[in-house]
Tab-separated table of C-alpha atoms and ligand atoms in Angstrom:
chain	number	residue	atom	x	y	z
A	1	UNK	CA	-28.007	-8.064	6.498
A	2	UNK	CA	-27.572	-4.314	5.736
A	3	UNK	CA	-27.806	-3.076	2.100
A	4	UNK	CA	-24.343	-3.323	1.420
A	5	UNK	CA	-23.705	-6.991	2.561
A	6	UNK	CA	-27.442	-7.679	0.533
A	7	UNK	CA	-25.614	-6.260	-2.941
A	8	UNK	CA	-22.507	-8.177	-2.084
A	9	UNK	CA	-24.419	-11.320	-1.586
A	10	UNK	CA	-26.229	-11.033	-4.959
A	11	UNK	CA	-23.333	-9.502	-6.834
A	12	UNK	CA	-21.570	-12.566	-5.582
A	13	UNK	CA	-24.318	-15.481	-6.478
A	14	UNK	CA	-24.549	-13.609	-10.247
A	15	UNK	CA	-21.211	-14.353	-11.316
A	16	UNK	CA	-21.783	-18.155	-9.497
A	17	UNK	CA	-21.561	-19.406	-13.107
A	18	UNK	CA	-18.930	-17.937	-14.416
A	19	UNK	CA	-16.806	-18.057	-11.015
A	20	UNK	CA	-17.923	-22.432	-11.199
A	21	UNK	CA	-15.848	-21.720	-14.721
A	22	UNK	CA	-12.922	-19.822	-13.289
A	23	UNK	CA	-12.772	-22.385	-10.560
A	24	UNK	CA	-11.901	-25.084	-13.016
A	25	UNK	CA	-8.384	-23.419	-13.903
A	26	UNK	CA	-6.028	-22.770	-10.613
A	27	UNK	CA	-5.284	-19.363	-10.576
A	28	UNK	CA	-2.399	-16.880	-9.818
A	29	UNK	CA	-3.830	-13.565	-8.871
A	30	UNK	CA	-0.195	-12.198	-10.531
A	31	UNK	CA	-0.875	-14.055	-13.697
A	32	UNK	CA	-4.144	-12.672	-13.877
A	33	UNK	CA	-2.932	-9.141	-12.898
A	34	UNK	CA	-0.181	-9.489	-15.544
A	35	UNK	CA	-2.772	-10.401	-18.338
A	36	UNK	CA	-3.391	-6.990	-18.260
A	37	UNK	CA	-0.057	-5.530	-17.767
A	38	UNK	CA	-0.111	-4.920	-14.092
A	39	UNK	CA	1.546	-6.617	-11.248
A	40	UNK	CA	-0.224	-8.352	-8.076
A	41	UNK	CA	1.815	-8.796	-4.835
A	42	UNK	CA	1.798	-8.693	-1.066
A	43	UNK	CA	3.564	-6.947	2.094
A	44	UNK	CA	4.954	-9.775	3.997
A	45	UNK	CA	7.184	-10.223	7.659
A	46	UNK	CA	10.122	-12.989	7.476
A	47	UNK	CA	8.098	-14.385	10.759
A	48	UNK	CA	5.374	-15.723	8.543
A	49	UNK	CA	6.667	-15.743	5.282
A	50	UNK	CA	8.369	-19.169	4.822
A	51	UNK	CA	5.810	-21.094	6.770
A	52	UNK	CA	2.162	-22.747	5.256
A	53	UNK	CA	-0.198	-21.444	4.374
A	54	UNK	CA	1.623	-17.921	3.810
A	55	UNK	CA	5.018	-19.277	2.162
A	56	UNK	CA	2.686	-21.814	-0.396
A	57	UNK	CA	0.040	-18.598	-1.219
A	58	UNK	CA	2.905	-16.364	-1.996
A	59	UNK	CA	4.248	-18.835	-4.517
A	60	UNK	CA	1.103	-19.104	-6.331
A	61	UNK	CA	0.011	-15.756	-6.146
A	62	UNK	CA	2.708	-12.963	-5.686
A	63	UNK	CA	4.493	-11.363	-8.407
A	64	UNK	CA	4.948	-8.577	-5.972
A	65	UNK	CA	6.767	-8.795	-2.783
A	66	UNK	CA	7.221	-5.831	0.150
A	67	UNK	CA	8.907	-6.009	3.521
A	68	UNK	CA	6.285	-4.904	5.789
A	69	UNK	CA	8.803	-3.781	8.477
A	70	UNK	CA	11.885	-5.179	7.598
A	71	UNK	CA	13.324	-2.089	5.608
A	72	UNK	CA	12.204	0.628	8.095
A	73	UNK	CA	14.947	2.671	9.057
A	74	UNK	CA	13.265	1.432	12.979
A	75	UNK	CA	14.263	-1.697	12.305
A	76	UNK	CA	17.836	-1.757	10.389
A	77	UNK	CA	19.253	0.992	13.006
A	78	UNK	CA	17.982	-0.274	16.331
A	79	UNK	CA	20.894	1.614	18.074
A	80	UNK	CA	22.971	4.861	16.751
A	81	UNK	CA	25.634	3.516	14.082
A	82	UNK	CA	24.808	0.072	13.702
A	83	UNK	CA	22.866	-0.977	10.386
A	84	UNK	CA	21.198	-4.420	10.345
A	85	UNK	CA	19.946	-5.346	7.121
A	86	UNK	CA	19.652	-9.269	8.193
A	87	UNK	CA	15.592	-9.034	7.754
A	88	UNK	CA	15.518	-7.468	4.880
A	89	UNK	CA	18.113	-9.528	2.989
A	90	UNK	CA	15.796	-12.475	3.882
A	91	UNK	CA	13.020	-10.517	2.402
A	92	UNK	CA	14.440	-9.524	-0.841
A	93	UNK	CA	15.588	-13.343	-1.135
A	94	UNK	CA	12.086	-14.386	-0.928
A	95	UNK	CA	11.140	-12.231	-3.756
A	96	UNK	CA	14.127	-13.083	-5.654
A	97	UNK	CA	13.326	-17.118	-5.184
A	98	UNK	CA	9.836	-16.097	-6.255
A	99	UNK	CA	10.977	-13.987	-9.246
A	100	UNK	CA	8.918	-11.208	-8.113
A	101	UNK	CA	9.901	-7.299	-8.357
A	102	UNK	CA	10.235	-5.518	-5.291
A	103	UNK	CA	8.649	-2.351	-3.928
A	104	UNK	CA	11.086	-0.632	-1.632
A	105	UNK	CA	9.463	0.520	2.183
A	106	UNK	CA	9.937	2.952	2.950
A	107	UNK	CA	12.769	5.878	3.273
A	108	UNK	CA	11.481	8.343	4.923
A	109	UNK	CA	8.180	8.025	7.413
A	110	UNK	CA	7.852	9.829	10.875
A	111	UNK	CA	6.655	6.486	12.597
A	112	UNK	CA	9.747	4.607	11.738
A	113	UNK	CA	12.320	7.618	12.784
A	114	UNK	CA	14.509	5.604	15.355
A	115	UNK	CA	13.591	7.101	18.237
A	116	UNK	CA	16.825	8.384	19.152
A	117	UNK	CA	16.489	10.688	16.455
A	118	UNK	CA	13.921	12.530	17.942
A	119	UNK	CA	15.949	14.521	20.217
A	120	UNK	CA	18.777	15.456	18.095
A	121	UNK	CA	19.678	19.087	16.228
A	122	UNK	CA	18.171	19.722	12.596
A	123	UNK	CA	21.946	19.275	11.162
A	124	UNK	CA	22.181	15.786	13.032
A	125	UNK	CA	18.652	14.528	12.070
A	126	UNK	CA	19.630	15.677	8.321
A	127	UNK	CA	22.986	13.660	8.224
A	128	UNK	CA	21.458	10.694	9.649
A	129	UNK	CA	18.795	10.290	7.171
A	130	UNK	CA	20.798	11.060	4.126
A	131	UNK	CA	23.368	8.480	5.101
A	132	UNK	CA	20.243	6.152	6.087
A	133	UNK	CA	18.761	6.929	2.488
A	134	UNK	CA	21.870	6.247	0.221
A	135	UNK	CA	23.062	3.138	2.320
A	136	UNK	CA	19.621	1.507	1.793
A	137	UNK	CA	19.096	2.009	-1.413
A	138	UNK	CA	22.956	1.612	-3.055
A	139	UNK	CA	22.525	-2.006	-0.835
A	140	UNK	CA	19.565	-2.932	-3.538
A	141	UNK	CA	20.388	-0.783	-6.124
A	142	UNK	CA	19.148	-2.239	-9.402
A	143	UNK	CA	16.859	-4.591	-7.975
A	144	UNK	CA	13.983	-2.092	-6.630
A	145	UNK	CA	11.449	-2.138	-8.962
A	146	UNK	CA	9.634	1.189	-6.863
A	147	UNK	CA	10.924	2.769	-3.552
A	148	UNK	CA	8.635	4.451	-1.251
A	149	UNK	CA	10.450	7.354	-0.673
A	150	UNK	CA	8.059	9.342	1.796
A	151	UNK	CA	5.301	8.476	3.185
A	152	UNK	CA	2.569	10.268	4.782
A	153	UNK	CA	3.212	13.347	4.894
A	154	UNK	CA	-0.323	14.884	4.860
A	155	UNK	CA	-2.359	15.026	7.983
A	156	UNK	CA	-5.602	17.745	7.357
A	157	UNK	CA	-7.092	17.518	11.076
A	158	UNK	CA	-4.967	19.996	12.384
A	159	UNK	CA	-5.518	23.239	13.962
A	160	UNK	CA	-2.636	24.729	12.437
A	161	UNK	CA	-4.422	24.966	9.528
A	162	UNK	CA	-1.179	23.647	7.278
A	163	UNK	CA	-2.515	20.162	5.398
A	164	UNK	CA	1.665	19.158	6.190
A	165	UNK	CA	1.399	17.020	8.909
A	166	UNK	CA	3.486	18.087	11.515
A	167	UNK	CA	6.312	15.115	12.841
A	168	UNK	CA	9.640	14.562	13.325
A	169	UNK	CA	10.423	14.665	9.850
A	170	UNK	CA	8.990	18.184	8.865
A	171	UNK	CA	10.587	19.571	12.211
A	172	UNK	CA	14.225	18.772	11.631
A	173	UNK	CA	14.189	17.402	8.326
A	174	UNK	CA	12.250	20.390	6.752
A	175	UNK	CA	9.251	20.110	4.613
A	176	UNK	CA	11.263	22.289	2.446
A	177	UNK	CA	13.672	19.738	2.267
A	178	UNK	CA	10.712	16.804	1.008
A	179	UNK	CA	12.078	16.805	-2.903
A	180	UNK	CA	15.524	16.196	-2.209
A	181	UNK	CA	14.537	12.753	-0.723
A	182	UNK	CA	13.567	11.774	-4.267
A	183	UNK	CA	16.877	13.407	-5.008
A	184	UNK	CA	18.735	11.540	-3.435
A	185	UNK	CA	17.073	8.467	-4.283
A	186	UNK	CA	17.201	8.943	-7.951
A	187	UNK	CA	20.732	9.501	-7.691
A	188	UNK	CA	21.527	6.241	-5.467
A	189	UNK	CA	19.161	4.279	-7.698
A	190	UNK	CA	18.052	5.587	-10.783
A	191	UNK	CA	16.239	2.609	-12.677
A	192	UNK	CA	13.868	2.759	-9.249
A	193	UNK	CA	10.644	4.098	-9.653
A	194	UNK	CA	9.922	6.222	-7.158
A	195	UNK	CA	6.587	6.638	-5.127
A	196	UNK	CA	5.116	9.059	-2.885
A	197	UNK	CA	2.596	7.048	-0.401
A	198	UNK	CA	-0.435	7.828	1.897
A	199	UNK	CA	-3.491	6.806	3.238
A	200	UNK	CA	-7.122	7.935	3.251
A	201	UNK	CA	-7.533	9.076	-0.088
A	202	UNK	CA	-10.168	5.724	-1.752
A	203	UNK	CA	-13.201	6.225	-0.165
A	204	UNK	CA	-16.206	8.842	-0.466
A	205	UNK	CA	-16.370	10.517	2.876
A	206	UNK	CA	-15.703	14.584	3.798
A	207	UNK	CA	-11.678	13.675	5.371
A	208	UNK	CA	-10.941	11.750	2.492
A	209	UNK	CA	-11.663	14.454	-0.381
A	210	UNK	CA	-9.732	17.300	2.146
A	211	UNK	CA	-7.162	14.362	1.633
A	212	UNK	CA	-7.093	13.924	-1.525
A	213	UNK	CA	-6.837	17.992	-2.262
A	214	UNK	CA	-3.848	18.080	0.291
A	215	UNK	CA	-2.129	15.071	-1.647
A	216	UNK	CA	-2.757	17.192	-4.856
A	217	UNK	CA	-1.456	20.230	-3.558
A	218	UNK	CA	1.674	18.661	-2.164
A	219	UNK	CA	2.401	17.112	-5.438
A	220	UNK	CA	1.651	19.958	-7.913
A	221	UNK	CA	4.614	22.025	-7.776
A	222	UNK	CA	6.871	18.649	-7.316
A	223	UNK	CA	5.631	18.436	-10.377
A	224	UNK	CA	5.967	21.475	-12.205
A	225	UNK	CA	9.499	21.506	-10.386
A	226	UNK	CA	10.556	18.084	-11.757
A	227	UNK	CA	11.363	16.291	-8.579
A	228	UNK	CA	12.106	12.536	-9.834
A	229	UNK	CA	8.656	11.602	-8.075
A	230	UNK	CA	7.073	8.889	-10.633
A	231	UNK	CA	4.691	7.184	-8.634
A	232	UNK	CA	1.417	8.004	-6.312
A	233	UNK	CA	1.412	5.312	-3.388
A	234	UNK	CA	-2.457	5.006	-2.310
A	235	UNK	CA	-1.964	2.708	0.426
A	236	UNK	CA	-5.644	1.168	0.500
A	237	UNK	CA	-6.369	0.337	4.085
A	238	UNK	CA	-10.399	0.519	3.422
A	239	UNK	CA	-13.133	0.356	6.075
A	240	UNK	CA	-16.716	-1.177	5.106
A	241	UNK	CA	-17.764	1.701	7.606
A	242	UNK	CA	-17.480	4.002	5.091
A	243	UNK	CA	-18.335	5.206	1.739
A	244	UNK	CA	-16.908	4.542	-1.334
A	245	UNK	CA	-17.782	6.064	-5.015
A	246	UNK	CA	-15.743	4.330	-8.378
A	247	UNK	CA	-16.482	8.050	-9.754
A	248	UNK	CA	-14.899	9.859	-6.873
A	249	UNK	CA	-11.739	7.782	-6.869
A	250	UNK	CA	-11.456	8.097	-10.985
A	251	UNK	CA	-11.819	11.583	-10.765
A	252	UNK	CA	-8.687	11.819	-8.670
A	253	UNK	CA	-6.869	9.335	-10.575
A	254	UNK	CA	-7.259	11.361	-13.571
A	255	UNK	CA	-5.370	14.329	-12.068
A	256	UNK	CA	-2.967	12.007	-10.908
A	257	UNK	CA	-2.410	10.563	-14.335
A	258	UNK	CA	-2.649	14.466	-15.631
A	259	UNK	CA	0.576	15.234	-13.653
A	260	UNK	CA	2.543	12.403	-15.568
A	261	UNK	CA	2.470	9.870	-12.074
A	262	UNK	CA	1.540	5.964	-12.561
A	263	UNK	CA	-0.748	4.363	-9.423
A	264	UNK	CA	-0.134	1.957	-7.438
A	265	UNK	CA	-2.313	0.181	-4.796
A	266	UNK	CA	0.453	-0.367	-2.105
A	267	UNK	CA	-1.099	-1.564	1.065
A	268	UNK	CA	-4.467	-2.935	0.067
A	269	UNK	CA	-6.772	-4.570	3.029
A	270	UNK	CA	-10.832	-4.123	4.268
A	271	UNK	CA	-11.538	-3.872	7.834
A	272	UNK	CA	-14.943	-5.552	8.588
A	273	UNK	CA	-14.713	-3.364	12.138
A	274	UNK	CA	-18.675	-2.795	12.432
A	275	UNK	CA	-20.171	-5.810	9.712
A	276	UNK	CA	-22.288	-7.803	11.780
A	277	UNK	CA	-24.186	-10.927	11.353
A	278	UNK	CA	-22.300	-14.480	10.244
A	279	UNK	CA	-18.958	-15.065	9.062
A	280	UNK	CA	-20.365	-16.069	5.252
A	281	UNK	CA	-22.532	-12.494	5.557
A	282	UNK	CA	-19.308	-10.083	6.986
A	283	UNK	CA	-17.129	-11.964	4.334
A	284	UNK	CA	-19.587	-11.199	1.270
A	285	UNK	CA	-20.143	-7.271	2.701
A	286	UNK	CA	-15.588	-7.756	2.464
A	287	UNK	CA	-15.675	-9.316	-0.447
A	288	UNK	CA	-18.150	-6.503	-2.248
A	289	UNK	CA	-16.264	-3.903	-1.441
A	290	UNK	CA	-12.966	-5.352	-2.329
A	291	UNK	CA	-15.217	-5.818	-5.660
A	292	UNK	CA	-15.980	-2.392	-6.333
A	293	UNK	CA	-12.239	-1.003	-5.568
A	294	UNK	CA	-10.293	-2.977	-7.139
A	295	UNK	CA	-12.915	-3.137	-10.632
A	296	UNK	CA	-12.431	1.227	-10.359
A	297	UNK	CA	-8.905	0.330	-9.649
A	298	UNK	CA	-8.770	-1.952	-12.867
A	299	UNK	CA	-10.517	0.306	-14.971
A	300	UNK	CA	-7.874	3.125	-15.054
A	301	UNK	CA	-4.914	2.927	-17.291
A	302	UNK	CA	-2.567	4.763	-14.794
A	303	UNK	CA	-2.996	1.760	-12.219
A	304	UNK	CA	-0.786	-0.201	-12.775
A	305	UNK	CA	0.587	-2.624	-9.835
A	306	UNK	CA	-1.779	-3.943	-6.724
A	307	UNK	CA	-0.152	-4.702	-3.388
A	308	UNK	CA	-1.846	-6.636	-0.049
A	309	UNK	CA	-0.995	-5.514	2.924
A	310	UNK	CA	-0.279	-9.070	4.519
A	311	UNK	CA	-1.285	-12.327	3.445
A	312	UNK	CA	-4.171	-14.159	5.276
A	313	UNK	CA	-6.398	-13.188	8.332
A	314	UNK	CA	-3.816	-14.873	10.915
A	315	UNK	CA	-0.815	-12.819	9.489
A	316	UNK	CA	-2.431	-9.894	9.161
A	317	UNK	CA	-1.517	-6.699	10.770
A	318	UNK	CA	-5.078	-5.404	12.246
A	319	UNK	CA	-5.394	-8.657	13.897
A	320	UNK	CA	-2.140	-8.320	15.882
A	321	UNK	CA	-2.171	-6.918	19.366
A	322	UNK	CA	-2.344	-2.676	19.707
A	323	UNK	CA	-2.325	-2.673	15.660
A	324	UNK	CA	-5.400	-1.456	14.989
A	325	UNK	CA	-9.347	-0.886	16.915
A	326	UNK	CA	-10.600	-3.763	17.411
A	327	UNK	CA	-14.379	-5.157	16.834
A	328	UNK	CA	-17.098	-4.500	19.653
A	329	UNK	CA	-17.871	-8.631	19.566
A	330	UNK	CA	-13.862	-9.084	20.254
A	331	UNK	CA	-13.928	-11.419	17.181
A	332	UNK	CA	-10.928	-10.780	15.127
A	333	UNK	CA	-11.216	-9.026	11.330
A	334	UNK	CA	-11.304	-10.846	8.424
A	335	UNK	CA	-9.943	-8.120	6.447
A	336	UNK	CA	-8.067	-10.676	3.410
A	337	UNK	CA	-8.634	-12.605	1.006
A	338	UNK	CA	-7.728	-16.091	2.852
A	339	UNK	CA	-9.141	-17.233	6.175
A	340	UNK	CA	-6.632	-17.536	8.935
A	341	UNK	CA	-5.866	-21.565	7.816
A	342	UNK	CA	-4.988	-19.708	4.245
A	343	UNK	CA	-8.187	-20.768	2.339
A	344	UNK	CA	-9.738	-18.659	-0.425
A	345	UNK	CA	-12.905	-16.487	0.830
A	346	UNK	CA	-15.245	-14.421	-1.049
A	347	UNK	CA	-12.896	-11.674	-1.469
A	348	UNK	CA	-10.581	-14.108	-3.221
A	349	UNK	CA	-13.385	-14.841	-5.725
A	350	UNK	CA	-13.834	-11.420	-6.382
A	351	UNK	CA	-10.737	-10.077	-6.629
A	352	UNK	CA	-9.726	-13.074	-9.199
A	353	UNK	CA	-12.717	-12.006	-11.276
A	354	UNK	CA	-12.130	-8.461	-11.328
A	355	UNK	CA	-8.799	-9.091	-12.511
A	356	UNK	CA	-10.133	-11.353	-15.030
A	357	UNK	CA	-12.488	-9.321	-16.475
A	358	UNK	CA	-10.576	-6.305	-16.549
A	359	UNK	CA	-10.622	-4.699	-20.225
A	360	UNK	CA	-8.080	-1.875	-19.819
A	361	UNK	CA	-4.583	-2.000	-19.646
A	362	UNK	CA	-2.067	-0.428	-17.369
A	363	UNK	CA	-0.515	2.050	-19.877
A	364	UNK	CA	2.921	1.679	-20.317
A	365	UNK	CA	3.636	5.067	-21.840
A	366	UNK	CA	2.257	6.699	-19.020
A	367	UNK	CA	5.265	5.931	-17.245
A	368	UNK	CA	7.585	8.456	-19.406
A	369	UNK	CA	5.241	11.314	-18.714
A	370	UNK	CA	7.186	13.028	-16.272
B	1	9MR	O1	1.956	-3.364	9.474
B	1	9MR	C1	2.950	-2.546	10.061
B	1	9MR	C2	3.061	-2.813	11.549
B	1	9MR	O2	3.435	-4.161	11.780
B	1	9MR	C3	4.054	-1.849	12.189
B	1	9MR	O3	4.059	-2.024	13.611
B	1	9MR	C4	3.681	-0.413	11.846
B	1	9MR	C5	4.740	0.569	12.363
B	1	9MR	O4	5.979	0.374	11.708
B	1	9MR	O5	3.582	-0.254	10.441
B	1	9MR	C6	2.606	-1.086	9.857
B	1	9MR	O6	2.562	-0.821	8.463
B	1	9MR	C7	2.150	0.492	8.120
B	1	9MR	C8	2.940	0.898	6.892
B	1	9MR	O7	4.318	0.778	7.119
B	1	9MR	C9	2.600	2.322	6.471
B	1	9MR	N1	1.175	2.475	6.293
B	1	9MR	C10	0.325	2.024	7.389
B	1	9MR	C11	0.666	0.569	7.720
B	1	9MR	C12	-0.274	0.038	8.796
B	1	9MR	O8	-0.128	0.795	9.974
């Protein structure tokens, strides 16, 4: 057991007594979430999402629901001119049966450009997205509690020495051109929040502060411009191979907060890629870091919804073929909080107690800052 999945272990057996308490009372991770004035939800595909364990989870614990795929401009516009919206209708019926808001995903991302697009002019590519864009969101206008309206945008490994990453999108869309996607969304939609959303910004390692400075840098004169973005996406996909620090992660949070923008965790998950030992060691190692994010997370009054990128370790994403590396052993990732037959691990324990034991409130006010 390394030092990490030691601390995890005893972090866990400390709260034993209170989680025996907890235990006693069946909880909704929303419920909990909304004690606090937040919101606790999940990214989910219509293949798993009205079938056990997923479909009985989601009705106990989501108060948040995202289409994982289903909105991607990929998947309505399979071929040039046709729009099929038949997934994510089913999607945003779910959350309406479940009486659960709706984050919006996403409008504008290089990987789900159809690829058609690819090879068009500048003036073609620009058409197509805008009329992409407003059909999308006029089709759920009103019901969207946050759109992500671009996503990943950043990419700081490149020789070019720009922290834009360089994609479809910034070739014939324009980087210049990035505001007037919340532009336009604002104007199809304007109760929508809207969120700018990207990855690699949580945990304490060299890439992730460059990262976070690019992210910073992007936003800024957004800012100072007022572009209608209200929302900083940090998608959450966290690796136990790396570092994280609560102070770090604060620290950027409070220059989030400074330039008027709520938080939201939008694609939360832990891959156990390099954990070793047994199942009950790699899911306590999971479960402790999930601990220490999401009690940061809790503790800052700009954070104010928390999303899971799938539901259990059979639906989820990095387990699915070519999604993600793999582990060295071949054993699939138990990156959630339920085992693949949907039952609560470690992680669940710990995320249920963080949320219980949080003592700050999302703040409400922070949301007219902009
Ligand atoms: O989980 C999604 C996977 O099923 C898709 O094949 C992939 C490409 O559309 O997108 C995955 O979700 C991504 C999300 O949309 C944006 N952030 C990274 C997520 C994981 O790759």
């Amino acid at each position: 057991m390394n030092r990490r999945e030691w601390l995890g272990a005893t972090a866990l057996s400390c709260m034993s007594w209170q989680g025996l308490a907890d235990a006693q009372a069946p909880t909704s991770l929303d419920a909990l979430a909304r004690a606090s004035g937040r919101r606790f939800g999940f990214a989910v595909s219509p293949a798993y999402a009205d079938k056990a364990p997923v479909a009985g989870l989601l009705r106990q614990h989501a108060g948040v629901i995202t289409a994982e795929n289903a909105m991607k401009w990929r998947h309505i516009q399979t071929v040039f001119g046709g729009r099929d919206y038949t997934d994510a209708d089913k999607v945003m019926a779910l959350a309406a049966s479940l009486k659960a808001d709706f984050r919006g995903h996403t409008l504008a991302w290089h990987q789900s450009t159809p690829a058609y697009l690819s090879v068009v002019s500048s003036e073609q590519f620009i058409r197509a997205q805008t009329a992409h864009l407003q059909a999308l969101v006029s089709r759920y206008q009103g019901r969207i509690h946050t759109w992500d309206v671009l996503n990943e945008a950043i990419e700081v490994n490149q020789s070019m020495g720009s922290s834009l990453r360089d994609s479809v999108l910034s070739k014939l869309w324009g980087v210049e051109r990035y505001p007037a996607l919340f532009e336009l969304a604002r104007a199809a939609d304007p109760q929508a929040k809207l969120a700018y959303s990207d990855y690699g910004m949580e945990q304490d390692e060299p890439w992730c502060e460059r990262r976070r400075r690019a992210v910073l840098l992007l936003l800024e004169p957004w800012v100072k411009r007022m572009v209608p973005v209200d929302v900083m996406g940090l998608q959450a996909h966290l690796d136990l191979s790396h570092r994280f620090s609560a102070t770090k992660l604060l620290a950027f949070f409070d220059e989030l907060q400074a330039f008027g923008l709520t938080i939201q965790i939008t694609e939360l998950d832990v891959r156990d890629s390099t954990s070793t030992g047994s199942l009950a060691e790699r899911d306590s190692a999971v479960a402790a870091l999930y601990q220490d994010f999401v009690d940061a997370c809790l503790s800052h009054p700009a954070v104010e919804m928390m999303v899971l990128w799938n539901v259990t370790d059979a639906d989820t994403w990095i387990n699915r073929w070519g999604q993600g590396p793999r582990r060295a052993d071949g054993q699939p990732m138990r990156p959630t909080l339920f085992d693949e037959q949907g039952q609560p691990k470690r992680a669940f324990e710990a995320v249920a107690a963080s949320l219980r034991h949080t003592k700050v409130r999302f703040d409400k006010k922070a949301e007219n800052n902009v």
